[in-house]
């Protein structure tokens, strides 16, 4: 099993770490904070490893980016480039602005013709970014249960076909029907799905839904 290095230590990181451990992937979680690093060991348990961002990226044969969108680039900048070179980066981030949602609608710091993942792919061009896990809540990221055994759709995109196949293997394993939306530009459409996903949450405190593409 390929080793997974998760940059970020929030809800998404913890949920995906549990999922990878469930399927016997070796996992390291990265946090800036030494205190959080020791908390994570007891929070997640199992065979979890923890480290700082550079150590975690160096460990991961596949990297997961799960930090606040506004500092995603800064977080990757702290990692020496050999630890990122030629690696798949599963990008779960969303470009959520710091300002408050308006009537339940999140605000983004990007616009409709420029996604966060395109910016990251351009800045870290030796890595292969694949958008995934960005438009579903952290509690539903691993084998979510829906009536009738329905598998929700996981929309992915990225420029490298082999990287997307590798990520599809993971998202299939985690209980999704994976839909490849094409190149990195498709992140302009996938990232805003997070706004739509969050509206029922902000308006009615309903967080248990997922998207499904019917054909
Ligand atoms: N929460 C969800 O259900 C959900 C679902 C889909 C996608 N997403 C996206 O996934 C990403 C992670 O979300 P999350 O809710 O797990 O966590 P989050 O609260 O958005 O981010 C937490 C992580 O960001 C890091 N961070 C915060 N400020 C930083 C800074 N100035 N420099 C470096 N690192 C910093 C923290 O690092 P330390 O560990 O060092 O404190 C922590 O690891 C976000 O982009 C979010 O939009 C979230």
PDB file of C-alpha atoms and ligand atoms in Angstrom:
ATOM      1  CA  UNK A   1       0.000   0.000   0.000  1.00  0.00           C
ATOM      2  CA  UNK A   2       1.271   3.470  -0.829  1.00  0.00           C
ATOM      3  CA  UNK A   3       2.101   5.684   2.151  1.00  0.00           C
ATOM      4  CA  UNK A   4      -0.258   8.649   2.647  1.00  0.00           C
ATOM      5  CA  UNK A   5       0.895  12.015   3.994  1.00  0.00           C
ATOM      6  CA  UNK A   6      -1.951  14.341   4.975  1.00  0.00           C
ATOM      7  CA  UNK A   7      -1.052  18.038   5.167  1.00  0.00           C
ATOM      8  CA  UNK A   8      -3.477  19.508   7.691  1.00  0.00           C
ATOM      9  CA  UNK A   9      -4.992  18.203  10.876  1.00  0.00           C
ATOM     10  CA  UNK A  10      -8.634  19.353  10.909  1.00  0.00           C
ATOM     11  CA  UNK A  11     -11.861  17.374  10.470  1.00  0.00           C
ATOM     12  CA  UNK A  12     -11.102  16.437   6.855  1.00  0.00           C
ATOM     13  CA  UNK A  13      -7.628  15.215   7.689  1.00  0.00           C
ATOM     14  CA  UNK A  14      -8.864  13.129  10.610  1.00  0.00           C
ATOM     15  CA  UNK A  15     -11.763  11.611   8.690  1.00  0.00           C
ATOM     16  CA  UNK A  16      -9.607  10.677   5.691  1.00  0.00           C
ATOM     17  CA  UNK A  17      -6.848   9.362   7.972  1.00  0.00           C
ATOM     18  CA  UNK A  18      -9.351   6.962   9.551  1.00  0.00           C
ATOM     19  CA  UNK A  19     -10.476   5.909   6.065  1.00  0.00           C
ATOM     20  CA  UNK A  20      -6.962   5.230   4.834  1.00  0.00           C
ATOM     21  CA  UNK A  21      -6.129   3.290   8.007  1.00  0.00           C
ATOM     22  CA  UNK A  22      -9.331   1.245   7.555  1.00  0.00           C
ATOM     23  CA  UNK A  23      -7.978   0.121   4.176  1.00  0.00           C
ATOM     24  CA  UNK A  24      -4.484  -0.523   5.536  1.00  0.00           C
ATOM     25  CA  UNK A  25      -2.701   2.451   4.013  1.00  0.00           C
ATOM     26  CA  UNK A  26       0.122   3.706   6.261  1.00  0.00           C
ATOM     27  CA  UNK A  27      -0.744   7.315   7.218  1.00  0.00           C
ATOM     28  CA  UNK A  28       1.058  10.346   8.581  1.00  0.00           C
ATOM     29  CA  UNK A  29      -0.790  13.555   9.509  1.00  0.00           C
ATOM     30  CA  UNK A  30       1.007  16.890   9.423  1.00  0.00           C
ATOM     31  CA  UNK A  31       0.358  19.834  11.700  1.00  0.00           C
ATOM     32  CA  UNK A  32       2.349  22.966  12.527  1.00  0.00           C
ATOM     33  CA  UNK A  33       1.550  22.571  16.193  1.00  0.00           C
ATOM     34  CA  UNK A  34       3.523  20.193  18.404  1.00  0.00           C
ATOM     35  CA  UNK A  35       0.637  20.072  20.875  1.00  0.00           C
ATOM     36  CA  UNK A  36      -1.803  19.034  18.132  1.00  0.00           C
ATOM     37  CA  UNK A  37       0.637  16.399  16.956  1.00  0.00           C
ATOM     38  CA  UNK A  38       0.426  14.574  20.288  1.00  0.00           C
ATOM     39  CA  UNK A  39      -3.353  15.104  20.550  1.00  0.00           C
ATOM     40  CA  UNK A  40      -3.813  13.503  17.128  1.00  0.00           C
ATOM     41  CA  UNK A  41      -2.123  10.297  18.177  1.00  0.00           C
ATOM     42  CA  UNK A  42      -4.760   9.721  20.857  1.00  0.00           C
ATOM     43  CA  UNK A  43      -7.659  11.154  18.787  1.00  0.00           C
ATOM     44  CA  UNK A  44      -7.128   8.812  15.857  1.00  0.00           C
ATOM     45  CA  UNK A  45      -5.358   5.926  17.522  1.00  0.00           C
ATOM     46  CA  UNK A  46      -4.285   2.927  15.500  1.00  0.00           C
ATOM     47  CA  UNK A  47      -1.039   3.171  13.641  1.00  0.00           C
ATOM     48  CA  UNK A  48      -1.225   6.900  12.975  1.00  0.00           C
ATOM     49  CA  UNK A  49       2.027   8.811  12.595  1.00  0.00           C
ATOM     50  CA  UNK A  50       2.277  12.556  13.063  1.00  0.00           C
ATOM     51  CA  UNK A  51       4.790  15.162  12.037  1.00  0.00           C
ATOM     52  CA  UNK A  52       5.204  18.667  10.695  1.00  0.00           C
ATOM     53  CA  UNK A  53       4.307  19.537   7.083  1.00  0.00           C
ATOM     54  CA  UNK A  54       7.761  18.815   5.538  1.00  0.00           C
ATOM     55  CA  UNK A  55       8.148  15.498   7.354  1.00  0.00           C
ATOM     56  CA  UNK A  56       4.614  14.443   6.397  1.00  0.00           C
ATOM     57  CA  UNK A  57       5.059  15.346   2.742  1.00  0.00           C
ATOM     58  CA  UNK A  58       8.375  13.488   2.591  1.00  0.00           C
ATOM     59  CA  UNK A  59       6.686  10.430   4.129  1.00  0.00           C
ATOM     60  CA  UNK A  60       3.724  10.395   1.737  1.00  0.00           C
ATOM     61  CA  UNK A  61       3.967   8.638  -1.600  1.00  0.00           C
ATOM     62  CA  UNK A  62       0.556  10.214  -2.099  1.00  0.00           C
ATOM     63  CA  UNK A  63      -0.107  13.580  -0.434  1.00  0.00           C
ATOM     64  CA  UNK A  64      -3.511  14.841   0.697  1.00  0.00           C
ATOM     65  CA  UNK A  65      -3.930  18.600   1.019  1.00  0.00           C
ATOM     66  CA  UNK A  66      -6.459  19.323   3.775  1.00  0.00           C
ATOM     67  CA  UNK A  67      -5.736  22.814   5.084  1.00  0.00           C
ATOM     68  CA  UNK A  68      -7.683  26.054   5.101  1.00  0.00           C
ATOM     69  CA  UNK A  69      -7.927  27.105   1.436  1.00  0.00           C
ATOM     70  CA  UNK A  70      -6.581  30.618   1.988  1.00  0.00           C
ATOM     71  CA  UNK A  71      -3.245  29.267   3.269  1.00  0.00           C
ATOM     72  CA  UNK A  72      -3.000  26.185   1.018  1.00  0.00           C
ATOM     73  CA  UNK A  73      -0.218  27.716  -1.063  1.00  0.00           C
ATOM     74  CA  UNK A  74       1.659  28.968   2.037  1.00  0.00           C
ATOM     75  CA  UNK A  75       1.444  25.510   3.610  1.00  0.00           C
ATOM     76  CA  UNK A  76       2.931  23.877   0.488  1.00  0.00           C
ATOM     77  CA  UNK A  77       5.644  26.568   0.363  1.00  0.00           C
ATOM     78  CA  UNK A  78       6.948  25.317   3.731  1.00  0.00           C
ATOM     79  CA  UNK A  79       7.749  21.940   2.144  1.00  0.00           C
ATOM     80  CA  UNK A  80      11.077  21.448   0.341  1.00  0.00           C
ATOM     81  CA  UNK A  81      10.347  20.779  -3.335  1.00  0.00           C
ATOM     82  CA  UNK A  82      11.870  17.238  -3.498  1.00  0.00           C
ATOM     83  CA  UNK A  83       9.114  16.097  -1.104  1.00  0.00           C
ATOM     84  CA  UNK A  84       6.448  17.289  -3.562  1.00  0.00           C
ATOM     85  CA  UNK A  85       8.106  16.447  -6.884  1.00  0.00           C
ATOM     86  CA  UNK A  86       6.289  13.897  -9.088  1.00  0.00           C
ATOM     87  CA  UNK A  87       3.752  13.161  -6.372  1.00  0.00           C
ATOM     88  CA  UNK A  88      -0.018  13.029  -6.536  1.00  0.00           C
ATOM     89  CA  UNK A  89      -1.619  15.699  -4.355  1.00  0.00           C
ATOM     90  CA  UNK A  90      -5.246  14.942  -3.556  1.00  0.00           C
ATOM     91  CA  UNK A  91      -6.667  18.426  -3.120  1.00  0.00           C
ATOM     92  CA  UNK A  92      -9.647  18.550  -0.752  1.00  0.00           C
ATOM     93  CA  UNK A  93      -9.424  22.307  -0.178  1.00  0.00           C
ATOM     94  CA  UNK A  94     -11.996  24.972  -0.954  1.00  0.00           C
ATOM     95  CA  UNK A  95     -11.295  28.676  -1.516  1.00  0.00           C
ATOM     96  CA  UNK A  96     -13.568  29.873   1.271  1.00  0.00           C
ATOM     97  CA  UNK A  97     -13.128  33.552   2.151  1.00  0.00           C
ATOM     98  CA  UNK A  98     -12.846  34.731   5.744  1.00  0.00           C
ATOM     99  CA  UNK A  99     -16.038  36.838   5.466  1.00  0.00           C
ATOM    100  CA  UNK A 100     -19.333  35.455   6.768  1.00  0.00           C
ATOM    101  CA  UNK A 101     -21.733  33.484   4.510  1.00  0.00           C
ATOM    102  CA  UNK A 102     -24.550  35.589   3.038  1.00  0.00           C
ATOM    103  CA  UNK A 103     -27.980  34.065   3.696  1.00  0.00           C
ATOM    104  CA  UNK A 104     -26.363  30.626   3.925  1.00  0.00           C
ATOM    105  CA  UNK A 105     -24.119  31.079   0.863  1.00  0.00           C
ATOM    106  CA  UNK A 106     -20.372  30.877   1.468  1.00  0.00           C
ATOM    107  CA  UNK A 107     -18.104  33.498  -0.046  1.00  0.00           C
ATOM    108  CA  UNK A 108     -15.038  32.498  -2.082  1.00  0.00           C
ATOM    109  CA  UNK A 109     -11.804  34.404  -2.628  1.00  0.00           C
ATOM    110  CA  UNK A 110     -11.623  33.043  -6.199  1.00  0.00           C
ATOM    111  CA  UNK A 111     -13.946  33.846  -9.112  1.00  0.00           C
ATOM    112  CA  UNK A 112     -15.826  31.615 -11.555  1.00  0.00           C
ATOM    113  CA  UNK A 113     -13.002  31.529 -14.110  1.00  0.00           C
ATOM    114  CA  UNK A 114     -10.132  30.889 -11.678  1.00  0.00           C
ATOM    115  CA  UNK A 115     -10.111  28.007  -9.222  1.00  0.00           C
ATOM    116  CA  UNK A 116      -7.833  27.454  -6.249  1.00  0.00           C
ATOM    117  CA  UNK A 117      -6.547  24.173  -7.663  1.00  0.00           C
ATOM    118  CA  UNK A 118      -5.462  25.842 -10.910  1.00  0.00           C
ATOM    119  CA  UNK A 119      -3.421  28.330  -8.864  1.00  0.00           C
ATOM    120  CA  UNK A 120      -1.834  25.513  -6.872  1.00  0.00           C
ATOM    121  CA  UNK A 121      -1.100  23.387  -9.960  1.00  0.00           C
ATOM    122  CA  UNK A 122       0.585  26.391 -11.635  1.00  0.00           C
ATOM    123  CA  UNK A 123       2.684  27.187  -8.550  1.00  0.00           C
ATOM    124  CA  UNK A 124       3.695  23.592  -7.799  1.00  0.00           C
ATOM    125  CA  UNK A 125       3.984  22.353 -11.355  1.00  0.00           C
ATOM    126  CA  UNK A 126       6.082  19.274 -10.546  1.00  0.00           C
ATOM    127  CA  UNK A 127       3.194  17.738  -8.582  1.00  0.00           C
ATOM    128  CA  UNK A 128       0.021  16.175  -9.970  1.00  0.00           C
ATOM    129  CA  UNK A 129      -3.021  17.728  -8.334  1.00  0.00           C
ATOM    130  CA  UNK A 130      -6.318  15.859  -8.304  1.00  0.00           C
ATOM    131  CA  UNK A 131      -9.382  17.554  -6.840  1.00  0.00           C
ATOM    132  CA  UNK A 132     -11.374  15.166  -4.635  1.00  0.00           C
ATOM    133  CA  UNK A 133     -13.373  15.138  -1.393  1.00  0.00           C
ATOM    134  CA  UNK A 134     -14.034  18.891  -1.680  1.00  0.00           C
ATOM    135  CA  UNK A 135     -17.824  18.777  -2.074  1.00  0.00           C
ATOM    136  CA  UNK A 136     -18.895  16.484   0.744  1.00  0.00           C
ATOM    137  CA  UNK A 137     -18.803  16.924   4.518  1.00  0.00           C
ATOM    138  CA  UNK A 138     -15.966  15.360   6.457  1.00  0.00           C
ATOM    139  CA  UNK A 139     -18.351  13.024   8.309  1.00  0.00           C
ATOM    140  CA  UNK A 140     -19.411  11.486   4.983  1.00  0.00           C
ATOM    141  CA  UNK A 141     -16.022  11.052   3.323  1.00  0.00           C
ATOM    142  CA  UNK A 142     -15.572   7.350   4.018  1.00  0.00           C
ATOM    143  CA  UNK A 143     -18.246   4.795   3.117  1.00  0.00           C
ATOM    144  CA  UNK A 144     -21.244   7.031   3.869  1.00  0.00           C
ATOM    145  CA  UNK A 145     -24.516   5.187   4.355  1.00  0.00           C
ATOM    146  CA  UNK A 146     -27.538   6.233   2.308  1.00  0.00           C
ATOM    147  CA  UNK A 147     -30.914   4.498   1.954  1.00  0.00           C
ATOM    148  CA  UNK A 148     -30.914   1.748  -0.626  1.00  0.00           C
ATOM    149  CA  UNK A 149     -27.130   1.530  -0.507  1.00  0.00           C
ATOM    150  CA  UNK A 150     -26.847   4.463  -2.927  1.00  0.00           C
ATOM    151  CA  UNK A 151     -23.275   5.508  -3.640  1.00  0.00           C
ATOM    152  CA  UNK A 152     -22.857   9.292  -3.890  1.00  0.00           C
ATOM    153  CA  UNK A 153     -20.830  10.847  -6.687  1.00  0.00           C
ATOM    154  CA  UNK A 154     -17.283  12.061  -6.107  1.00  0.00           C
ATOM    155  CA  UNK A 155     -16.340  14.608  -8.735  1.00  0.00           C
ATOM    156  CA  UNK A 156     -12.632  14.646  -9.481  1.00  0.00           C
ATOM    157  CA  UNK A 157     -10.432  16.517 -11.965  1.00  0.00           C
ATOM    158  CA  UNK A 158      -6.776  17.062 -12.777  1.00  0.00           C
ATOM    159  CA  UNK A 159      -4.334  17.046 -15.668  1.00  0.00           C
ATOM    160  CA  UNK A 160      -2.654  13.678 -15.130  1.00  0.00           C
ATOM    161  CA  UNK A 161      -4.633  10.596 -16.176  1.00  0.00           C
ATOM    162  CA  UNK A 162      -2.601   8.092 -14.126  1.00  0.00           C
ATOM    163  CA  UNK A 163      -2.927  10.263 -11.019  1.00  0.00           C
ATOM    164  CA  UNK A 164      -6.691  10.396 -11.486  1.00  0.00           C
ATOM    165  CA  UNK A 165      -6.842   6.588 -11.872  1.00  0.00           C
ATOM    166  CA  UNK A 166      -4.974   6.206  -8.588  1.00  0.00           C
ATOM    167  CA  UNK A 167      -7.341   8.644  -6.853  1.00  0.00           C
ATOM    168  CA  UNK A 168     -10.379   6.948  -8.411  1.00  0.00           C
ATOM    169  CA  UNK A 169      -9.225   3.689  -6.843  1.00  0.00           C
ATOM    170  CA  UNK A 170      -9.311   5.433  -3.439  1.00  0.00           C
ATOM    171  CA  UNK A 171     -12.643   7.225  -3.914  1.00  0.00           C
ATOM    172  CA  UNK A 172     -14.238   3.992  -5.196  1.00  0.00           C
ATOM    173  CA  UNK A 173     -12.895   2.179  -2.112  1.00  0.00           C
ATOM    174  CA  UNK A 174     -14.310   4.937   0.112  1.00  0.00           C
ATOM    175  CA  UNK A 175     -17.804   4.236  -1.266  1.00  0.00           C
ATOM    176  CA  UNK A 176     -18.280   6.731  -4.099  1.00  0.00           C
ATOM    177  CA  UNK A 177     -19.075   6.605  -7.776  1.00  0.00           C
ATOM    178  CA  UNK A 178     -16.194   8.580  -9.178  1.00  0.00           C
ATOM    179  CA  UNK A 179     -16.843  10.993 -12.046  1.00  0.00           C
ATOM    180  CA  UNK A 180     -13.804  12.399 -13.820  1.00  0.00           C
ATOM    181  CA  UNK A 181     -14.693  15.918 -14.970  1.00  0.00           C
ATOM    182  CA  UNK A 182     -11.477  16.433 -16.963  1.00  0.00           C
ATOM    183  CA  UNK A 183      -8.523  18.781 -16.598  1.00  0.00           C
ATOM    184  CA  UNK A 184      -7.590  21.158 -13.816  1.00  0.00           C
ATOM    185  CA  UNK A 185      -9.975  23.856 -15.141  1.00  0.00           C
ATOM    186  CA  UNK A 186     -12.918  21.687 -14.064  1.00  0.00           C
ATOM    187  CA  UNK A 187     -12.060  22.684 -10.495  1.00  0.00           C
ATOM    188  CA  UNK A 188     -13.836  25.972 -11.366  1.00  0.00           C
ATOM    189  CA  UNK A 189     -17.047  23.918 -11.352  1.00  0.00           C
ATOM    190  CA  UNK A 190     -16.234  21.413  -8.616  1.00  0.00           C
ATOM    191  CA  UNK A 191     -15.041  23.839  -5.916  1.00  0.00           C
ATOM    192  CA  UNK A 192     -18.332  25.841  -5.864  1.00  0.00           C
ATOM    193  CA  UNK A 193     -20.277  22.630  -5.202  1.00  0.00           C
ATOM    194  CA  UNK A 194     -19.094  23.125  -1.636  1.00  0.00           C
ATOM    195  CA  UNK A 195     -21.207  26.316  -1.483  1.00  0.00           C
ATOM    196  CA  UNK A 196     -24.268  24.370  -2.609  1.00  0.00           C
ATOM    197  CA  UNK A 197     -23.513  21.494  -0.241  1.00  0.00           C
ATOM    198  CA  UNK A 198     -23.289  23.864   2.751  1.00  0.00           C
ATOM    199  CA  UNK A 199     -26.557  25.784   2.162  1.00  0.00           C
ATOM    200  CA  UNK A 200     -28.874  23.208   3.812  1.00  0.00           C
ATOM    201  CA  UNK A 201     -26.397  23.088   6.686  1.00  0.00           C
ATOM    202  CA  UNK A 202     -26.402  26.832   7.316  1.00  0.00           C
ATOM    203  CA  UNK A 203     -30.154  27.207   6.721  1.00  0.00           C
ATOM    204  CA  UNK A 204     -31.545  24.078   8.432  1.00  0.00           C
ATOM    205  CA  UNK A 205     -28.582  22.488  10.211  1.00  0.00           C
ATOM    206  CA  UNK A 206     -28.848  19.567   7.753  1.00  0.00           C
ATOM    207  CA  UNK A 207     -25.429  18.133   6.946  1.00  0.00           C
ATOM    208  CA  UNK A 208     -26.202  14.515   5.984  1.00  0.00           C
ATOM    209  CA  UNK A 209     -26.589  14.832   2.212  1.00  0.00           C
ATOM    210  CA  UNK A 210     -24.372  14.176  -0.807  1.00  0.00           C
ATOM    211  CA  UNK A 211     -24.441  14.751  -4.559  1.00  0.00           C
ATOM    212  CA  UNK A 212     -25.343  12.044  -7.052  1.00  0.00           C
ATOM    213  CA  UNK A 213     -25.071  12.334 -10.806  1.00  0.00           C
ATOM    214  CA  UNK A 214     -27.895  10.467 -12.518  1.00  0.00           C
ATOM    215  CA  UNK A 215     -27.387   9.262 -16.080  1.00  0.00           C
TER     216      UNK A 215
HETATM  217  N1  LIG B   1     -14.843  20.423   7.023  1.00  0.00           N
HETATM  218  C1  LIG B   1     -15.423  19.810   6.000  1.00  0.00           C
HETATM  219  O1  LIG B   1     -16.412  19.082   6.157  1.00  0.00           O
HETATM  220  C2  LIG B   1     -14.839  19.968   4.611  1.00  0.00           C
HETATM  221  C3  LIG B   1     -15.375  19.239   3.560  1.00  0.00           C
HETATM  222  C4  LIG B   1     -14.803  19.327   2.295  1.00  0.00           C
HETATM  223  C5  LIG B   1     -13.694  20.140   2.095  1.00  0.00           C
HETATM  224  N2  LIG B   1     -13.213  20.874   3.125  1.00  0.00           N
HETATM  225  C6  LIG B   1     -12.015  21.699   2.886  1.00  0.00           C
HETATM  226  O2  LIG B   1     -10.907  20.948   3.380  1.00  0.00           O
HETATM  227  C7  LIG B   1      -9.936  21.826   3.953  1.00  0.00           C
HETATM  228  C8  LIG B   1      -9.701  21.416   5.416  1.00  0.00           C
HETATM  229  O3  LIG B   1     -10.882  21.624   6.139  1.00  0.00           O
HETATM  230  P1  LIG B   1     -11.001  21.286   7.694  1.00  0.00           P
HETATM  231  O4  LIG B   1     -12.394  21.635   8.068  1.00  0.00           O
HETATM  232  O5  LIG B   1     -10.481  19.939   7.972  1.00  0.00           O
HETATM  233  O6  LIG B   1      -9.962  22.257   8.382  1.00  0.00           O
HETATM  234  P2  LIG B   1      -9.740  23.848   8.371  1.00  0.00           P
HETATM  235  O7  LIG B   1     -10.186  24.364   9.688  1.00  0.00           O
HETATM  236  O8  LIG B   1     -10.286  24.483   7.134  1.00  0.00           O
HETATM  237  O9  LIG B   1      -8.139  23.870   8.295  1.00  0.00           O
HETATM  238  C9  LIG B   1      -7.401  23.306   9.323  1.00  0.00           C
HETATM  239  C10 LIG B   1      -6.006  23.103   8.885  1.00  0.00           C
HETATM  240  O10 LIG B   1      -5.470  24.275   8.283  1.00  0.00           O
HETATM  241  C11 LIG B   1      -4.209  24.540   8.857  1.00  0.00           C
HETATM  242  N3  LIG B   1      -3.943  25.972   8.957  1.00  0.00           N
HETATM  243  C12 LIG B   1      -4.779  26.934   9.372  1.00  0.00           C
HETATM  244  N4  LIG B   1      -4.156  28.136   9.314  1.00  0.00           N
HETATM  245  C13 LIG B   1      -2.909  27.896   8.864  1.00  0.00           C
HETATM  246  C14 LIG B   1      -1.795  28.724   8.568  1.00  0.00           C
HETATM  247  N5  LIG B   1      -1.841  30.047   8.730  1.00  0.00           N
HETATM  248  N6  LIG B   1      -0.656  28.128   8.089  1.00  0.00           N
HETATM  249  C15 LIG B   1      -0.593  26.797   7.907  1.00  0.00           C
HETATM  250  N7  LIG B   1      -1.629  25.962   8.178  1.00  0.00           N
HETATM  251  C16 LIG B   1      -2.768  26.511   8.647  1.00  0.00           C
HETATM  252  C17 LIG B   1      -4.256  23.962  10.244  1.00  0.00           C
HETATM  253  O11 LIG B   1      -2.912  23.644  10.544  1.00  0.00           O
HETATM  254  P3  LIG B   1      -2.421  23.179  11.990  1.00  0.00           P
HETATM  255  O12 LIG B   1      -2.740  21.719  12.094  1.00  0.00           O
HETATM  256  O13 LIG B   1      -0.965  23.404  11.936  1.00  0.00           O
HETATM  257  O14 LIG B   1      -3.165  24.018  12.980  1.00  0.00           O
HETATM  258  C18 LIG B   1      -5.135  22.756  10.073  1.00  0.00           C
HETATM  259  O15 LIG B   1      -4.346  21.668   9.719  1.00  0.00           O
HETATM  260  C19 LIG B   1     -10.480  23.237   3.807  1.00  0.00           C
HETATM  261  O16 LIG B   1      -9.907  23.810   2.651  1.00  0.00           O
HETATM  262  C20 LIG B   1     -11.989  23.027   3.629  1.00  0.00           C
HETATM  263  O17 LIG B   1     -12.595  24.048   2.854  1.00  0.00           O
HETATM  264  C21 LIG B   1     -13.751  20.825   4.381  1.00  0.00           C
END
